[in-house]
Short mmCIF file of N, CA and C in Angstrom, two decimals:
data_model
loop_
_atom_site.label_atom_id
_atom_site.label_comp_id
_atom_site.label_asym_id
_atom_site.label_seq_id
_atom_site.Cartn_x
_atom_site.Cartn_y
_atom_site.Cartn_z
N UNK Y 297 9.42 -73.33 -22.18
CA UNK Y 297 8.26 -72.48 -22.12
C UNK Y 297 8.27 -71.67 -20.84
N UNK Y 298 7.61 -70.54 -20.87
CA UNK Y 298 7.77 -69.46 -19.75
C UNK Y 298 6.11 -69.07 -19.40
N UNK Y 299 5.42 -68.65 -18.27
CA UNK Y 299 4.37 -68.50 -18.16
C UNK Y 299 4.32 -67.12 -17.80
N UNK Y 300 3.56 -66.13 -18.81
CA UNK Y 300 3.45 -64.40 -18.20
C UNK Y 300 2.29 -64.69 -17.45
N UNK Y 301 1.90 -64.20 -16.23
CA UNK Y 301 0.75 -64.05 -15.26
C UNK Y 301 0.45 -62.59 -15.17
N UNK Y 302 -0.28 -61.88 -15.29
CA UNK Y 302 -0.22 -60.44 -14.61
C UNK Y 302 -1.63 -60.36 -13.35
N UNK Y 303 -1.14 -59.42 -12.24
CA UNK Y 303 -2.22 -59.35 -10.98
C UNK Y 303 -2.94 -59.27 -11.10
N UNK Y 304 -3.43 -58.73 -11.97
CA UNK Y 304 -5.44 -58.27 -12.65
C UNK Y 304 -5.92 -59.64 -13.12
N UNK Y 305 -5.04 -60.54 -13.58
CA UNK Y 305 -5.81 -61.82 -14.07
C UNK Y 305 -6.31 -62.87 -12.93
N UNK Y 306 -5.18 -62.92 -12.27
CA UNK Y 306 -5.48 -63.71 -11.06
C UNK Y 306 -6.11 -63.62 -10.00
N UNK Y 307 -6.85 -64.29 -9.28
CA UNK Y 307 -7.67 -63.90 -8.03
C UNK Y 307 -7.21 -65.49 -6.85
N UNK Y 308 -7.91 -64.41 -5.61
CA UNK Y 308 -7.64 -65.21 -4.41
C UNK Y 308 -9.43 -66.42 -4.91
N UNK Y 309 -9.16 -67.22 -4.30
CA UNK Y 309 -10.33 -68.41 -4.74
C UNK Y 309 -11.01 -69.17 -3.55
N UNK Y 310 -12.35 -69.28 -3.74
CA UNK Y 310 -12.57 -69.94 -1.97
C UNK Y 310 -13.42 -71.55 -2.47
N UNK Y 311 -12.90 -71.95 -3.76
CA UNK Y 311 -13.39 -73.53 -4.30
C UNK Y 311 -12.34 -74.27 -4.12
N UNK Y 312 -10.81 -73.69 -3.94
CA UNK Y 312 -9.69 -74.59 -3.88
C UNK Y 312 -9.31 -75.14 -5.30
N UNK Y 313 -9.46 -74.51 -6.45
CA UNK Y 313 -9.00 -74.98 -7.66
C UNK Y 313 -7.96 -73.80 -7.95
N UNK Y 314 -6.57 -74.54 -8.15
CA UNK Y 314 -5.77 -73.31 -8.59
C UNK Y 314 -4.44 -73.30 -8.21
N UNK Y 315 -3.65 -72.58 -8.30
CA UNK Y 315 -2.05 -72.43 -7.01
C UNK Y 315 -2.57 -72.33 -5.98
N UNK Y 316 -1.77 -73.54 -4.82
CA UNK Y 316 -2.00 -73.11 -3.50
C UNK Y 316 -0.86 -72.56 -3.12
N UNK Y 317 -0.91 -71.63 -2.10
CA UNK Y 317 0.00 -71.08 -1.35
C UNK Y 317 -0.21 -70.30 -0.31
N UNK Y 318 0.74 -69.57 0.27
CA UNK Y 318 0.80 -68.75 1.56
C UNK Y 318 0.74 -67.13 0.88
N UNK Y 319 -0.13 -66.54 1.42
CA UNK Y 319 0.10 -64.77 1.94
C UNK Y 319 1.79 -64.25 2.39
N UNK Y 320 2.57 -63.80 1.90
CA UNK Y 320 3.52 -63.62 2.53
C UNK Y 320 3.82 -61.66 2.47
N UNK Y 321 2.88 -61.02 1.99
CA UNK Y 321 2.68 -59.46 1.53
C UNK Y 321 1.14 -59.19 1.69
N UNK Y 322 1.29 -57.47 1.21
CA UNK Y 322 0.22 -56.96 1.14
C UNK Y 322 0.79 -55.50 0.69
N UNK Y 323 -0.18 -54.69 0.01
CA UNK Y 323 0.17 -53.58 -0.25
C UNK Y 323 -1.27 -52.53 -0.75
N UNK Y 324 -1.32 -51.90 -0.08
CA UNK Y 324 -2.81 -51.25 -0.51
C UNK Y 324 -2.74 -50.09 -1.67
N UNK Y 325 -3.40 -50.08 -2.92
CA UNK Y 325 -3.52 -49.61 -3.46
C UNK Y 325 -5.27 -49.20 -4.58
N UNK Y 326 -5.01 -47.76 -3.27
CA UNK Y 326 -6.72 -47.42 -3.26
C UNK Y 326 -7.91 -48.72 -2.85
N UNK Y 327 -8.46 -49.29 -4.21
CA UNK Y 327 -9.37 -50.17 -3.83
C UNK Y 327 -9.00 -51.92 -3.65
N UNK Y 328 -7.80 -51.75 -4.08
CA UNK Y 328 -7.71 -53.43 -4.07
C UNK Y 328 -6.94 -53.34 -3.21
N UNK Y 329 -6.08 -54.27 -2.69
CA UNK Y 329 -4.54 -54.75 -2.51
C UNK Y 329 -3.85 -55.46 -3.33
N UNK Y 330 -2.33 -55.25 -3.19
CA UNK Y 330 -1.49 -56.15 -4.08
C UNK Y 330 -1.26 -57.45 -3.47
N UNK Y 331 -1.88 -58.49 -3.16
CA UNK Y 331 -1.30 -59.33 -2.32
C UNK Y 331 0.06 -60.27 -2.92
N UNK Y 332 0.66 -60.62 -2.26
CA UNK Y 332 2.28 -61.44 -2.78
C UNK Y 332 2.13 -62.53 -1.80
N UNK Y 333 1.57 -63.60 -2.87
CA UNK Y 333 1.51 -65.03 -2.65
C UNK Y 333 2.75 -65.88 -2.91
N UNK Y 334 3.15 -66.65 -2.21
CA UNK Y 334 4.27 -67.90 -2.35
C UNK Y 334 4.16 -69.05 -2.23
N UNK Y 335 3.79 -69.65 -4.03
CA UNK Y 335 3.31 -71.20 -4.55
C UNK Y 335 3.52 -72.04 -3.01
N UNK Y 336 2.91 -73.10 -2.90
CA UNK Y 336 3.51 -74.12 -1.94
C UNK Y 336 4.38 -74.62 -2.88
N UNK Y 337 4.35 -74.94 -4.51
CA UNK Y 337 5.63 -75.52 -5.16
C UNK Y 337 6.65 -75.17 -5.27
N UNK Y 338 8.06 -76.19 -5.22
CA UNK Y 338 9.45 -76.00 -4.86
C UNK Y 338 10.24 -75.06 -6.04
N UNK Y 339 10.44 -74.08 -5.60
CA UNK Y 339 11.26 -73.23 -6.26
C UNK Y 339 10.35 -72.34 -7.10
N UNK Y 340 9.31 -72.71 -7.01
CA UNK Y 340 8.11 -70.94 -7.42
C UNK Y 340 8.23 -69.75 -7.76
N UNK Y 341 8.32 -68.64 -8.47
CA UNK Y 341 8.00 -67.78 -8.11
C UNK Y 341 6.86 -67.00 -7.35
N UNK Y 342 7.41 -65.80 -6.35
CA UNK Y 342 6.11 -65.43 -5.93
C UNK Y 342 5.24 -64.52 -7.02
N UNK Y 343 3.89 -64.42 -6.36
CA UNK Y 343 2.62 -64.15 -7.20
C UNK Y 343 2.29 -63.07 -6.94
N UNK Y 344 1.85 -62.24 -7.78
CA UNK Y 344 0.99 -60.51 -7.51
C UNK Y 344 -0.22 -61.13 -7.74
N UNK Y 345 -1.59 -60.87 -6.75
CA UNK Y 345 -2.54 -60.84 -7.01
C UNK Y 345 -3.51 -59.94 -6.50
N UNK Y 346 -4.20 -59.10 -7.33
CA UNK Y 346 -5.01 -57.81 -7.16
C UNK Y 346 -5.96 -58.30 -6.25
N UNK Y 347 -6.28 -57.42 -5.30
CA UNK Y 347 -7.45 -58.55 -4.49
C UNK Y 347 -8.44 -57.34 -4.00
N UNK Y 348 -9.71 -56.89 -4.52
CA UNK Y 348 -10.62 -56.61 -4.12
C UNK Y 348 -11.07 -56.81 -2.65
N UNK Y 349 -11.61 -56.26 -1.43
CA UNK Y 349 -12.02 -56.57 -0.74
C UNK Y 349 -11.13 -56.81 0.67
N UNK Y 350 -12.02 -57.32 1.70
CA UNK Y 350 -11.01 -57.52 2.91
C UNK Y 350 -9.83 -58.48 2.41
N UNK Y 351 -8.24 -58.25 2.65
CA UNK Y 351 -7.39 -59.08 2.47
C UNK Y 351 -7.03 -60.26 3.28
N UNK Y 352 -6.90 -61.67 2.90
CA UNK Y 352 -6.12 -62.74 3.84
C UNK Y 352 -5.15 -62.10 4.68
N UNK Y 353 -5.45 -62.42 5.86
CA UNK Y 353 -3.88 -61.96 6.99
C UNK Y 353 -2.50 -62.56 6.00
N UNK Y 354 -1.47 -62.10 6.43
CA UNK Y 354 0.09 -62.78 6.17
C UNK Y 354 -0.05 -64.10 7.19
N UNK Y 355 1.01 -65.03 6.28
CA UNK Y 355 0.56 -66.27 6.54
C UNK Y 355 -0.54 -67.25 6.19
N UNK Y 356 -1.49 -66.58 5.52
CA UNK Y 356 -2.64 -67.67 5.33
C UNK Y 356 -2.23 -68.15 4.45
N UNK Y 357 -3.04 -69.78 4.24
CA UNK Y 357 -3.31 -70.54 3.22
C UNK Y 357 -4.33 -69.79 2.24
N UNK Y 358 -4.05 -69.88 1.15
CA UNK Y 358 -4.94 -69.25 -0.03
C UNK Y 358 -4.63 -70.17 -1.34
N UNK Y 359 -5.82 -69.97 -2.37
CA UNK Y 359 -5.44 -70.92 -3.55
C UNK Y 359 -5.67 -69.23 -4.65
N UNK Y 360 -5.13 -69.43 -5.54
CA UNK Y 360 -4.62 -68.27 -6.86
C UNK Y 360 -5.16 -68.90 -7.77
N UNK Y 361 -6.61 -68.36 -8.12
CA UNK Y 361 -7.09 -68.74 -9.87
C UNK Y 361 -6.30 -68.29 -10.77
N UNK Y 362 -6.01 -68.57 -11.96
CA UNK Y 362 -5.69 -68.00 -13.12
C UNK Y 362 -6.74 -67.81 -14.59
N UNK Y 363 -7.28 -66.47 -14.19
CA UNK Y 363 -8.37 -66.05 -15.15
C UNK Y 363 -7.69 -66.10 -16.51
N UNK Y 364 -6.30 -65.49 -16.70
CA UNK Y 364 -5.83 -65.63 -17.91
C UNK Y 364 -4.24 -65.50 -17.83
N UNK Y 365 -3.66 -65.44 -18.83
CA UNK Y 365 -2.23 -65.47 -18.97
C UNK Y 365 -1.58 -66.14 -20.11
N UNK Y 366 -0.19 -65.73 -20.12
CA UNK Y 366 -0.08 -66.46 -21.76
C UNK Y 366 1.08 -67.37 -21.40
N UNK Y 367 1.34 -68.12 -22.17
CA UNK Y 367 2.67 -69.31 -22.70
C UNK Y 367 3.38 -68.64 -23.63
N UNK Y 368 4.53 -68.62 -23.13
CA UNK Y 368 5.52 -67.68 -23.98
C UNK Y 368 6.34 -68.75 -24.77
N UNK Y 369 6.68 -69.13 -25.63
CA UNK Y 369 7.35 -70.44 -26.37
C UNK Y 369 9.01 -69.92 -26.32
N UNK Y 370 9.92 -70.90 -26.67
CA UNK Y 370 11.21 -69.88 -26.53
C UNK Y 370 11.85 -70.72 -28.06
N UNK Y 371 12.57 -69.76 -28.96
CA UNK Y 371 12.88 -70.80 -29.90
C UNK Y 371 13.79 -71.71 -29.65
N UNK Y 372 13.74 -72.42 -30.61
CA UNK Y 372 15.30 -73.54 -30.82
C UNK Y 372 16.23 -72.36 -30.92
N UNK Y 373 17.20 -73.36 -30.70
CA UNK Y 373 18.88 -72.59 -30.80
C UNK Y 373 18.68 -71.79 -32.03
N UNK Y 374 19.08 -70.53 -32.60
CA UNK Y 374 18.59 -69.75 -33.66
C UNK Y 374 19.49 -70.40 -34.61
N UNK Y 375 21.37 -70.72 -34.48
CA UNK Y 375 21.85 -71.47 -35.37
C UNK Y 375 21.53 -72.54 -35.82
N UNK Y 376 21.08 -73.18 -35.43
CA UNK Y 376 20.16 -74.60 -35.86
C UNK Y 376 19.18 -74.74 -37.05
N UNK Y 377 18.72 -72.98 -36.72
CA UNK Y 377 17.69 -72.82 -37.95
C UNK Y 377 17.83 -72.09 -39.26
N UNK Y 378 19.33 -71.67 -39.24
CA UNK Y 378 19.77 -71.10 -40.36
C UNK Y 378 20.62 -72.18 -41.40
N UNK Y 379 20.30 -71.99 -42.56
CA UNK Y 379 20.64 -72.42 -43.64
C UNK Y 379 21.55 -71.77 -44.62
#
């Protein structure tokens, strides 16, 4: 299984439920920023998250809600399923 995330779904969070990780970017675009988060988990990808408002410095601790996103399934071996 594969997880699609996109930046508009996700937000920075101040309850602590969610991905934790570090600030390691920023990128301003008009009203938000792009911020580029990096999971504390081993081997992660990093995160786009749209962020309204004043941004976390680089370096901070931050936690990443996930408002939405999908589970991508991957099939079985395709020969397996032919008859």
């Amino acid at each position: 299984r594969s997880l699609c995330l996109r930046a508009e779904n996700l937000a920075i969070t101040a309850n602590g439920s969610g991905i934790r990780g570090r600030v390691t970017g920023a990128a301003y675009h008009g009203a938000t920023t792009i911020l580029t988060v990096q999971p504390d988990a081993a081997d992660a990808p990093e995160l786009k998250v749209e962020h309204a408002g004043e941004p976390p410095e680089a370096g901070s601790a931050v936690t990443v809600e996930v408002r939405d996103g999908w589970i991508i399934f991957r099939r079985a071996n395709s020969q397996a399923n032919r008859s």
